mmCIF file of C-alpha atoms in Angstrom:
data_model
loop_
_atom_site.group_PDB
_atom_site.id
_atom_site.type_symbol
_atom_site.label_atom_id
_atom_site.label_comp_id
_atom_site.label_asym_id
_atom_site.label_seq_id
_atom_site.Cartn_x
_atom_site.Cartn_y
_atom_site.Cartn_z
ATOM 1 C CA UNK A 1 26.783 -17.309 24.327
ATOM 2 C CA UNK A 2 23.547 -16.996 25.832
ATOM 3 C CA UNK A 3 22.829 -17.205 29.800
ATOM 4 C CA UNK A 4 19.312 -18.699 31.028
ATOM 5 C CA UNK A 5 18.705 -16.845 35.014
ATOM 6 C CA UNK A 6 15.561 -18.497 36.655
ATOM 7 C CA UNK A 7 14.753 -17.633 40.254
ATOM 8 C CA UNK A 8 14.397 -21.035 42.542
ATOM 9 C CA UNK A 9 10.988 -21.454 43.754
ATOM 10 C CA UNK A 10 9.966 -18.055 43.124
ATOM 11 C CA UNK A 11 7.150 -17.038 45.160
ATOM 12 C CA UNK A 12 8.792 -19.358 48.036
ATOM 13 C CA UNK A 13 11.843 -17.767 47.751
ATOM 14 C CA UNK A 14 10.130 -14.253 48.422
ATOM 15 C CA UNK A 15 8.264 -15.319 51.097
ATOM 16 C CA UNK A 16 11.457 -16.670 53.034
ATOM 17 C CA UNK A 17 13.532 -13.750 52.174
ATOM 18 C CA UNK A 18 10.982 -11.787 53.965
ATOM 19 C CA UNK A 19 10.286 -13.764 56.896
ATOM 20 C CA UNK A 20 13.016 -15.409 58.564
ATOM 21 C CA UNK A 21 10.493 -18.028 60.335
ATOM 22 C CA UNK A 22 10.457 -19.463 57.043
ATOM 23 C CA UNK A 23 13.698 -19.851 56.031
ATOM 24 C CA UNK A 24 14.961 -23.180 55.984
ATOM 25 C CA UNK A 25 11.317 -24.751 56.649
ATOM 26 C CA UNK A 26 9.037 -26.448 54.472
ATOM 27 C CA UNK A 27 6.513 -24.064 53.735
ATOM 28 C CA UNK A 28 3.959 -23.640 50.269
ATOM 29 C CA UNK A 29 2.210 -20.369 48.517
ATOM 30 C CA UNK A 30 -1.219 -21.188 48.421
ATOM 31 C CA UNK A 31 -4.414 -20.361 48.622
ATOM 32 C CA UNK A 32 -6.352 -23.906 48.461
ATOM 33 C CA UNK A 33 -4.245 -25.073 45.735
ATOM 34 C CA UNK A 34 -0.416 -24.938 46.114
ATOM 35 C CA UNK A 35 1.207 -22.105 44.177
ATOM 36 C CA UNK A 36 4.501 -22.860 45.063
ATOM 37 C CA UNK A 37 6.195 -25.025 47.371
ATOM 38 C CA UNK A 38 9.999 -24.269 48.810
ATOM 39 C CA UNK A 39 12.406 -26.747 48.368
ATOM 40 C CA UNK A 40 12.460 -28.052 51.373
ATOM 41 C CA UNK A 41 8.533 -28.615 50.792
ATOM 42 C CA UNK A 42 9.160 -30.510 47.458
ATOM 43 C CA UNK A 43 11.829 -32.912 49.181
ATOM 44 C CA UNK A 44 8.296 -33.984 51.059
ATOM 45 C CA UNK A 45 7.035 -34.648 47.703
ATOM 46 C CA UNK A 46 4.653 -31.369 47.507
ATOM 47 C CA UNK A 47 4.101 -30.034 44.342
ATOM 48 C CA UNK A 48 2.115 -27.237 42.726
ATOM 49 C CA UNK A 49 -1.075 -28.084 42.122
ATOM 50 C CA UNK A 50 -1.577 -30.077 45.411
ATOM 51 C CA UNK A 51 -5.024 -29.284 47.042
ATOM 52 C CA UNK A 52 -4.139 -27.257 50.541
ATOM 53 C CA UNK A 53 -6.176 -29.846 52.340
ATOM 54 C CA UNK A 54 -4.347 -32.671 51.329
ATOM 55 C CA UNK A 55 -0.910 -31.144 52.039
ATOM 56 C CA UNK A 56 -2.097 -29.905 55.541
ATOM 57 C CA UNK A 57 -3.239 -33.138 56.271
ATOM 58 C CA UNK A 58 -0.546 -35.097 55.410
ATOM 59 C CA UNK A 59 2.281 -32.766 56.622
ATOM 60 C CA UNK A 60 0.745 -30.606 59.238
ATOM 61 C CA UNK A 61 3.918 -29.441 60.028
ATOM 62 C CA UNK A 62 3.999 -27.622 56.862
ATOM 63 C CA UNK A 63 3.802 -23.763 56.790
ATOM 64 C CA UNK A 64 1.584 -21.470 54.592
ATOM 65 C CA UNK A 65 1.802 -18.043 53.749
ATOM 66 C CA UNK A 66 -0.670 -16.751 51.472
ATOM 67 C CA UNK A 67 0.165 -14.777 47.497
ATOM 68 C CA UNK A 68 1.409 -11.742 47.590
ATOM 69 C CA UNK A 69 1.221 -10.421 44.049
ATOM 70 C CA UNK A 70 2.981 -6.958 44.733
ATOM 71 C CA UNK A 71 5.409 -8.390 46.306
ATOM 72 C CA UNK A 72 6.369 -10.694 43.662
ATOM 73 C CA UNK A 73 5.876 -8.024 41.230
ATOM 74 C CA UNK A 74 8.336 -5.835 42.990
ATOM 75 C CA UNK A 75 11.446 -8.633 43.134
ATOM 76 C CA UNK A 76 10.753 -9.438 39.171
ATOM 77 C CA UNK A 77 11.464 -5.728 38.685
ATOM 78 C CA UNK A 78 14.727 -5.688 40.860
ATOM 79 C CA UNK A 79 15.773 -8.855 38.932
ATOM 80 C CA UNK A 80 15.264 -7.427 35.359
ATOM 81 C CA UNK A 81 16.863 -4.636 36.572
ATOM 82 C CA UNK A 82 19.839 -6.570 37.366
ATOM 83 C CA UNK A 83 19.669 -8.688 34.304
ATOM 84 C CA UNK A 84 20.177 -5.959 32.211
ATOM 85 C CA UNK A 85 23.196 -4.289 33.839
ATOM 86 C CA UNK A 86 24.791 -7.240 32.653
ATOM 87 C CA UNK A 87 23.735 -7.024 29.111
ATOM 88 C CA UNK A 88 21.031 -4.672 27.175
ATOM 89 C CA UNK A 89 19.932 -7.901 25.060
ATOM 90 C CA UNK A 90 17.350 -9.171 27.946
ATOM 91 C CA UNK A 91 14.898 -11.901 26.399
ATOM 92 C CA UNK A 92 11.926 -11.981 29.300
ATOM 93 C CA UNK A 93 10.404 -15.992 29.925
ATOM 94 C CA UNK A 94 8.113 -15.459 32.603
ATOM 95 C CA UNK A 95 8.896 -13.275 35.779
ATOM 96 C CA UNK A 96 11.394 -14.870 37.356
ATOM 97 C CA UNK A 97 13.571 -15.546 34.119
ATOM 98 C CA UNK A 98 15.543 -14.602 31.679
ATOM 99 C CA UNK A 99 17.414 -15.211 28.549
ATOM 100 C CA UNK A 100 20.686 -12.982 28.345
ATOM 101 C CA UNK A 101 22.945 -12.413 25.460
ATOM 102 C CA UNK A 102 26.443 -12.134 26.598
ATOM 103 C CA UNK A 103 28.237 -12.828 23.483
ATOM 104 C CA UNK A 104 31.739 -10.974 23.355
ATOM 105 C CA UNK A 105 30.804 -9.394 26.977
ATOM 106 C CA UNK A 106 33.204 -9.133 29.780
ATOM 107 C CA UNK A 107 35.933 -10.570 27.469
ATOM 108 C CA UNK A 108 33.855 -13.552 26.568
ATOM 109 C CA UNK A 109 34.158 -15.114 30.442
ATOM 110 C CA UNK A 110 31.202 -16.396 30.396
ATOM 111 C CA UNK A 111 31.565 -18.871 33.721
ATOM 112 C CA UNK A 112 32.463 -15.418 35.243
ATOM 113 C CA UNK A 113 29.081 -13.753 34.286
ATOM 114 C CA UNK A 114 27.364 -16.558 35.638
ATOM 115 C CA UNK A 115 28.538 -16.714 38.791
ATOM 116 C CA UNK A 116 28.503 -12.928 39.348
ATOM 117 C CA UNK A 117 24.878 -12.910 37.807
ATOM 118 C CA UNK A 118 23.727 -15.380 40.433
ATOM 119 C CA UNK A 119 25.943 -13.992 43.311
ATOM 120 C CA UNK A 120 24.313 -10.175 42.741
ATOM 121 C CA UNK A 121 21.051 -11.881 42.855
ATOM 122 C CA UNK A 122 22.003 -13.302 46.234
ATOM 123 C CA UNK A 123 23.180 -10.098 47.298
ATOM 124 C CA UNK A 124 21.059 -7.507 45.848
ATOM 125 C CA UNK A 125 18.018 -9.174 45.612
ATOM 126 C CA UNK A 126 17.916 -11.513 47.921
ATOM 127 C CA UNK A 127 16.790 -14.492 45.923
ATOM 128 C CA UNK A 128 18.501 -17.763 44.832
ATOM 129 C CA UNK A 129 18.735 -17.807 40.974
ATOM 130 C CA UNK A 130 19.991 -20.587 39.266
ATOM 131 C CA UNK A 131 22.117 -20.114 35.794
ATOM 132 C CA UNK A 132 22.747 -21.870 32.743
ATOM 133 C CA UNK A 133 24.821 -21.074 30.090
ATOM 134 C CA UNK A 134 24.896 -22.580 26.443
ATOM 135 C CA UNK A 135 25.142 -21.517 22.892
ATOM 136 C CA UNK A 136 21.815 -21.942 22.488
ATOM 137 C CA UNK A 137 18.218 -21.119 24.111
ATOM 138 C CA UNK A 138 18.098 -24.751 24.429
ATOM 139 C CA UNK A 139 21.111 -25.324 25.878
ATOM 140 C CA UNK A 140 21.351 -22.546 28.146
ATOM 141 C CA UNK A 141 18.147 -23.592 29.849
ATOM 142 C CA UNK A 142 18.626 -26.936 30.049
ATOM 143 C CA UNK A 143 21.883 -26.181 31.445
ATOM 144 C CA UNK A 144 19.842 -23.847 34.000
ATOM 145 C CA UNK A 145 17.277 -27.043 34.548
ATOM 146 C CA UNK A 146 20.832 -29.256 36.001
ATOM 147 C CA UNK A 147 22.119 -26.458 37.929
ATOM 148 C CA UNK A 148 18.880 -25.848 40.354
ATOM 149 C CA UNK A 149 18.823 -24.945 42.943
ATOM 150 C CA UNK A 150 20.868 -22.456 43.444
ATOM 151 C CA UNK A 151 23.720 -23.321 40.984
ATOM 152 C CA UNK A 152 25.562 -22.526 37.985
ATOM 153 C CA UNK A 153 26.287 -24.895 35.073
ATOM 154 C CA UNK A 154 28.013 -24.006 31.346
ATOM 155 C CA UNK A 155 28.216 -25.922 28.554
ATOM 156 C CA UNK A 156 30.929 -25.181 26.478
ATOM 157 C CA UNK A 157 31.259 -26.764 22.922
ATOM 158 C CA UNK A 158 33.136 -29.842 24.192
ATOM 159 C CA UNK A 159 30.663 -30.706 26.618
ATOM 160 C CA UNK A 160 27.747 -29.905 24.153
ATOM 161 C CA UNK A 161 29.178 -32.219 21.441
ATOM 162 C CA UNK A 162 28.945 -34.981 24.059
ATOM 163 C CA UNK A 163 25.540 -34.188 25.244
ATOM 164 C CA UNK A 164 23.318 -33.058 22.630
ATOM 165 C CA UNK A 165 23.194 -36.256 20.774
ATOM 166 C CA UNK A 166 22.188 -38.193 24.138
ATOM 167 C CA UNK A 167 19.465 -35.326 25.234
ATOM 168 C CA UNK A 168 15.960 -37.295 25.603
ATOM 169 C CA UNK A 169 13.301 -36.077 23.263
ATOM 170 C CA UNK A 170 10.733 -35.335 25.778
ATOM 171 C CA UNK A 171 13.040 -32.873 27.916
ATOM 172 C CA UNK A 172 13.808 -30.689 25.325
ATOM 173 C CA UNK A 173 11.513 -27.350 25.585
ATOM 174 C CA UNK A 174 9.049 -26.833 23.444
ATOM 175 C CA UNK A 175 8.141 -30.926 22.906
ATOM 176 C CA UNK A 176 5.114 -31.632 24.601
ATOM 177 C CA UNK A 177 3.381 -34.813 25.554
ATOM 178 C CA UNK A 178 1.691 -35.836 22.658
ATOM 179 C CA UNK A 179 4.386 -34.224 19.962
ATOM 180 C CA UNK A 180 6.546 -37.293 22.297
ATOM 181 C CA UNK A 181 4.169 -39.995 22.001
ATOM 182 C CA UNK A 182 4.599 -39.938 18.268
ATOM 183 C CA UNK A 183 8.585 -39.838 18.165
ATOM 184 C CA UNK A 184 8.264 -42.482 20.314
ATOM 185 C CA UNK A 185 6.057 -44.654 18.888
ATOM 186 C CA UNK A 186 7.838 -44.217 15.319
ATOM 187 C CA UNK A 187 11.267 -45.411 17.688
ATOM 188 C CA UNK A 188 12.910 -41.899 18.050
ATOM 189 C CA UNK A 189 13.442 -41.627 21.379
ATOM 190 C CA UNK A 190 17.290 -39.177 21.654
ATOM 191 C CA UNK A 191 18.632 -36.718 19.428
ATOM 192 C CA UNK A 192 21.206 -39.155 17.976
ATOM 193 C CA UNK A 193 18.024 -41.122 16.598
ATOM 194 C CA UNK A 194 17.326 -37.644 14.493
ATOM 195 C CA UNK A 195 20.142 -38.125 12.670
ATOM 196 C CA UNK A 196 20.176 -38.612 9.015
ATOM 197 C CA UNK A 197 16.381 -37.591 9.120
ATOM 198 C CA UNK A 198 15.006 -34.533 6.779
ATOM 199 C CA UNK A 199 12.880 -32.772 7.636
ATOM 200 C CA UNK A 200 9.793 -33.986 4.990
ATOM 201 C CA UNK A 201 10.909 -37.543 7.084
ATOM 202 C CA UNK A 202 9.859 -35.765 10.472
ATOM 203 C CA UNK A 203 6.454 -34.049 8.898
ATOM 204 C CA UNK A 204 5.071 -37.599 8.645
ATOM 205 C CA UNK A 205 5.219 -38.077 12.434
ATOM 206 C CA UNK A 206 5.059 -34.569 13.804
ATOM 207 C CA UNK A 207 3.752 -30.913 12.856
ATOM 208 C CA UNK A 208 5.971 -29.197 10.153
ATOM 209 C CA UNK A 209 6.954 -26.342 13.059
ATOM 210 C CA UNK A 210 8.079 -29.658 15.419
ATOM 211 C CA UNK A 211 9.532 -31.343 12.253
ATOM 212 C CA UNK A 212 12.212 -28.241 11.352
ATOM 213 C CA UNK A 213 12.816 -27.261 15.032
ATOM 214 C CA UNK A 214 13.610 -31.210 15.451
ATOM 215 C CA UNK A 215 15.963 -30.971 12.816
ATOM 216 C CA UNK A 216 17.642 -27.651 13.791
ATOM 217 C CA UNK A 217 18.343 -29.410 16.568
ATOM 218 C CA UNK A 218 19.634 -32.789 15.809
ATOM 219 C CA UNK A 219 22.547 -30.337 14.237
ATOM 220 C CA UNK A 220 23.160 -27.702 16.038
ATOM 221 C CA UNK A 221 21.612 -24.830 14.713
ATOM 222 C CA UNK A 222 18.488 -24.043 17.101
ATOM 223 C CA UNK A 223 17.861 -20.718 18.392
ATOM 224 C CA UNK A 224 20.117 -18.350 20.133
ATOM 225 C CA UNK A 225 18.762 -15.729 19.315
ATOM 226 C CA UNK A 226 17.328 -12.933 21.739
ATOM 227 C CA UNK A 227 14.383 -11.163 21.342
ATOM 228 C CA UNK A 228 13.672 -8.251 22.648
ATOM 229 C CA UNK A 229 10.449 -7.846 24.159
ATOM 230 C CA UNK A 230 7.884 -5.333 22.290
ATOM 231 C CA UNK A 231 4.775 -4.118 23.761
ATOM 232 C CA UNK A 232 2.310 -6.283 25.775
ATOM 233 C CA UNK A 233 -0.132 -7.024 23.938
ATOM 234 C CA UNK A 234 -2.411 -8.486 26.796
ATOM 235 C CA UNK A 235 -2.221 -8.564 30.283
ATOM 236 C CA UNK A 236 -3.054 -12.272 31.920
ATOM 237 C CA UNK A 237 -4.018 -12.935 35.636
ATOM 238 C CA UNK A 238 -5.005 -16.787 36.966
ATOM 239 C CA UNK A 239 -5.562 -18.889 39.604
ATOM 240 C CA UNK A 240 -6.028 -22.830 40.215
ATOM 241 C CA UNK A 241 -8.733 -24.047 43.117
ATOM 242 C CA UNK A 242 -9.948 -27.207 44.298
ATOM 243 C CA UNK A 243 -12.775 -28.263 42.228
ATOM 244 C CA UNK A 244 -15.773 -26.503 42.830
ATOM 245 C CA UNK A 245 -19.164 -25.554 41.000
ATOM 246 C CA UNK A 246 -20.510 -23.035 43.977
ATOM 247 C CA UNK A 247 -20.181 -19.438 42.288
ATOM 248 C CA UNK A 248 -19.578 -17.697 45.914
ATOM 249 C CA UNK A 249 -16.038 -19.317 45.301
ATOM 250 C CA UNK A 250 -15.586 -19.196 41.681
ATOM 251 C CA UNK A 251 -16.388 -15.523 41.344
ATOM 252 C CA UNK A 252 -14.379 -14.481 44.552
ATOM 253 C CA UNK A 253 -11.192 -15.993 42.818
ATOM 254 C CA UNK A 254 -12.561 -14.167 39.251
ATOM 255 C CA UNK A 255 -12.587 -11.140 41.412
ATOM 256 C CA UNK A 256 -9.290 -11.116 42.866
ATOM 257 C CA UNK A 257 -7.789 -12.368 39.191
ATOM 258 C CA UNK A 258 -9.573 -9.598 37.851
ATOM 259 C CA UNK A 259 -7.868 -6.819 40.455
ATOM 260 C CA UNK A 260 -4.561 -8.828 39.812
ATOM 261 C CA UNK A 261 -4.539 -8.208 35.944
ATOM 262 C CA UNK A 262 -5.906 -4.272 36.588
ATOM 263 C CA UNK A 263 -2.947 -3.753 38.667
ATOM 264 C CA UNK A 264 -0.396 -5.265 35.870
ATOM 265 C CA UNK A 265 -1.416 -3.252 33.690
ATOM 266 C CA UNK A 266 -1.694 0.098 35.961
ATOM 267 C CA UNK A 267 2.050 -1.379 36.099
ATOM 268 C CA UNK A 268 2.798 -0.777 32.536
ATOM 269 C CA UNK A 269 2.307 3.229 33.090
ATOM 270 C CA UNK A 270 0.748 4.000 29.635
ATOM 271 C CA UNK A 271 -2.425 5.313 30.113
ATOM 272 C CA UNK A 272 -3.252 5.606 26.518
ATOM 273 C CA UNK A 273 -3.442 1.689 26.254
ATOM 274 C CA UNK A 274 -6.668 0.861 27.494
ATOM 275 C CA UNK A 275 -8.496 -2.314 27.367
ATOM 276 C CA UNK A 276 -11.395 -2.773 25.169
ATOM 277 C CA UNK A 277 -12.214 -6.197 25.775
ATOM 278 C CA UNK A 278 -12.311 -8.870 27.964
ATOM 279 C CA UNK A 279 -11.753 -12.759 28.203
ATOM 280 C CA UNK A 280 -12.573 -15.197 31.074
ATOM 281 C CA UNK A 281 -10.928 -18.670 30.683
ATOM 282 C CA UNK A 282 -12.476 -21.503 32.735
ATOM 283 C CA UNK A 283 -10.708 -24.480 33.206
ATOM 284 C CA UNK A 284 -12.549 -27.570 34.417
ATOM 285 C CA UNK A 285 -11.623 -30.892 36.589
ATOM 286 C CA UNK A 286 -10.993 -33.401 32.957
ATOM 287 C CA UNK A 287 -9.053 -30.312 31.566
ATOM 288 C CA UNK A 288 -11.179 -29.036 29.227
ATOM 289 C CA UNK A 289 -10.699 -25.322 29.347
ATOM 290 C CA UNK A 290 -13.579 -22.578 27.948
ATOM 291 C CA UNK A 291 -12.203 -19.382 26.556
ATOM 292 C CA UNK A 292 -15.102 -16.512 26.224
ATOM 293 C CA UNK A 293 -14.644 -12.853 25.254
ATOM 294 C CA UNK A 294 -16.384 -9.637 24.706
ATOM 295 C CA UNK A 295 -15.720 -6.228 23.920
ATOM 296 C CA UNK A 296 -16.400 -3.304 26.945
ATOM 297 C CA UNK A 297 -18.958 -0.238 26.396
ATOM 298 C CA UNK A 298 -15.798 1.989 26.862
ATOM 299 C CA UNK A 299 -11.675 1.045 26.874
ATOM 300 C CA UNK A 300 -11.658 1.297 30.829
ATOM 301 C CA UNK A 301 -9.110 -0.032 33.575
ATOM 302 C CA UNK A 302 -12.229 0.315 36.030
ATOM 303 C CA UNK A 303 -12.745 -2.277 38.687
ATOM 304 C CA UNK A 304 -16.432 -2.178 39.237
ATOM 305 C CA UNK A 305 -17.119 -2.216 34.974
ATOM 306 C CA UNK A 306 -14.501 -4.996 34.394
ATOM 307 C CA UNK A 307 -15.690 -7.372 37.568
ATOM 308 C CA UNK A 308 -19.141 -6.999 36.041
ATOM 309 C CA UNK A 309 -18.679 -7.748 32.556
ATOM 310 C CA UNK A 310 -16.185 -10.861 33.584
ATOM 311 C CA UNK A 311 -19.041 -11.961 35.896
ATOM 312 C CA UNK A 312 -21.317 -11.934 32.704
ATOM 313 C CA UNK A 313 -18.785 -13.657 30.712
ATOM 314 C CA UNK A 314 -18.222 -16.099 33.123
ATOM 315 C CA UNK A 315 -21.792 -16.881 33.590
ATOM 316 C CA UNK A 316 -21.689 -17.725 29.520
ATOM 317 C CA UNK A 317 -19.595 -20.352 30.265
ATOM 318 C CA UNK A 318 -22.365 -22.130 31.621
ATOM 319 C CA UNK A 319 -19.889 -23.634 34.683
ATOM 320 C CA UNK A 320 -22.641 -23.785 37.487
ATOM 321 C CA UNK A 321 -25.163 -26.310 35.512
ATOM 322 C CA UNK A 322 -22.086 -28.098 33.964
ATOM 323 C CA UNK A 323 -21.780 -30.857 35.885
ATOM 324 C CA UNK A 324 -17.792 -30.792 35.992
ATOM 325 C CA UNK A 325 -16.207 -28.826 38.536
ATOM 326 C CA UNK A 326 -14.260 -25.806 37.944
ATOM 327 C CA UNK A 327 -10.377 -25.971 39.015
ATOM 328 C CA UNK A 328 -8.970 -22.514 37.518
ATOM 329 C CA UNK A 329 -10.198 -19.112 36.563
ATOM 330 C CA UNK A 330 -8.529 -16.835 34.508
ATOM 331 C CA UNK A 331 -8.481 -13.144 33.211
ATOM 332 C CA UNK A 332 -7.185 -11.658 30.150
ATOM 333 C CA UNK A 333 -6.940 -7.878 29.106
ATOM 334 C CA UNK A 334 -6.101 -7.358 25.642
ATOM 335 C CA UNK A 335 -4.237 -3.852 25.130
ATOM 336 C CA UNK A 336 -4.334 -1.848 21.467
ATOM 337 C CA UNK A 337 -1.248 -1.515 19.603
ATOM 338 C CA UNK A 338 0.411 1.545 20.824
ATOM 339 C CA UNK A 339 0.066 4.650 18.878
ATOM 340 C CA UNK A 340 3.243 4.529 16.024
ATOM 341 C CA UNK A 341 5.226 7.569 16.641
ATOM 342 C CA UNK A 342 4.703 10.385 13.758
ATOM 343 C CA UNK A 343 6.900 10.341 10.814
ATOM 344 C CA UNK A 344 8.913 13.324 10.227
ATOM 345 C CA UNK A 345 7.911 15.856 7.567
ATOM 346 C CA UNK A 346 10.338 16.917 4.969
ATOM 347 C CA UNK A 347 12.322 19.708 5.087
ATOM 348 C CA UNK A 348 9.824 22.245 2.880
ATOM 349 C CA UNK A 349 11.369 24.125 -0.164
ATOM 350 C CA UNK A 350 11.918 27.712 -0.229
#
């Protein structure tokens, strides 16, 4: 069986654990654009995404509290932590969850694991994590999806023989918007409408990757397997705005994604795995996103040579004579392949 943990409104959740004038309040993580609201923020109808403006505005009542990426950092650490003294076979999503194999652990009491998983959260870390359980990925996140916030669900084989075939095509992960629009439009709208479909009958609507993952599902057979994370092989750091085109604000927020994705990797405390390039990922106000990349003079983790070079890479993107405005900035460091250990020489012959 595999477990799904996911944090409730993560950054929100850290931010009230810390300050008890928040608890219980609506209050967002922003910084012009909202990061995160609490719960009791989305109940207004705030979401991420929101301009700052418009939320203070039209809730002035609402509290703010800035990002606090260290502090973030830290709690994802304490939950990992915790994830894995439950079970070795940790399968990171983003950092605040988690898929955990539990198969055969604690004599197979899976409702037990959940509700001890989320309770030592509570305890421990101090955050509300919701938990799903399933016998898939699929399962055990949707399962986590029904049981926020703050609650545990598990779908055991009865209950997943009654649900799978009614699960909706567009909320099961990995379908996106436009992979929907074509099920729907060739009049496959649940998973009971998969049946009796191959998958060369799915390739003429969707990709051949949507097609077999489609069909896995539609019987039962979709992942659950966990994968245990290898090394990074970049580092990432982003952050949405309010449309703009004036460079005072679109480099400021380059900056501080910049010193953001420095410190992750400062995090990963191999010092051998230096960047050697750069990208800068634009995103503008119809969507459209520009990637561009370069290499550095030297692999560095230097703040004044990698805020320079971004700066130049940013300026390629041409964002200031555009004409669009620019609502999100982002940073990537890729990191070489770590060094493969040496193999061991054979035992010479005397």
């Amino acid at each position: 069986m595999i477990l799904h943990a996911d944090a409730d409104a993560f950054f929100a959740s850290v931010e009230q654990r810390d300050d008890p004038r928040l608890r219980g309040r609506p209050m967002v993580v922003a910084h012009e654009v909202v990061a995160c609201p609490s719960y009791e923020a989305r109940a207004l109808g705030i979401h991420a995404g929101m301009p700052l403006r418009q939320v203070q505005r039209r809730w002035p009542d609402v509290l703010v509290t800035g990002y606090r990426s260290e502090a973030y950092e830290e709690a994802s650490a304490l939950l990992f932590d915790l994830f894995r003294r439950f079970t070795p076979l940790v399968e990171p999503g983003s950092m605040e969850e988690a898929f955990l194999d539990v198969t055969d652990r604690d004599r197979g009491d899976v409702t037990g694991m959940a509700y001890a998983l989320r309770a030592a959260a509570r305890t421990e870390v101090g955050l509300p994590v919701s938990v799903g359980a399933g016998s898939t990925k699929l399962m055990a996140k949707l399962a986590s999806r029904r049981a926020k916030p703050d609650g545990v669900v598990v779908v055991d084989a009865e209950l997943e023989a009654r649900v799978r075939p009614r699960l909706r095509l567009d909320e099961l992960w990995g379908v996106g918007p436009m992979s929907y629009e074509k099920l729907h439009a060739a009049g496959l709208f649940v998973v009971s409408d998969l049946q009796g479909l191959s998958e060369d009958d799915l390739k003429r609507v969707v990709t051949t990757a949507m097609a077999r993952r489609l069909v896995s599902i539609a019987r039962g057979t979709d992942d659950a397997t966990v994968r245990l994370p290898g090394p990074r092989r970049s580092v990432s750091a982003s952050r949405s705005m309010p449309s703009t085109r004036t460079r005072s604000k679109v480099v400021a927020v380059l900056d501080e994604c910049v010193g953001r994705a420095i410190a992750r990797v400062a995090a990963l405390d191999e010092p051998a795995r230096l960047p050697a390039r750069l990208e800068v990922l634009v995103r503008y106000d119809d969507g459209t996103q520009v990637l561009e990349r370069g290499p550095l003079d030297v692999p560095t983790l230097d703040a004044d040579t990698l805020r320079g070079a971004a700066v130049e890479l940013l300026d390629r993107t041409g964002y200031e004579w555009d004409g669009r405005g620019v609502t999100m900035v982002g940073v990537t460091l890729p990191l070489p392949t770590p060094p493969s250990p040496p193999s061991p020489r054979p035992a010479s012959r005397s």
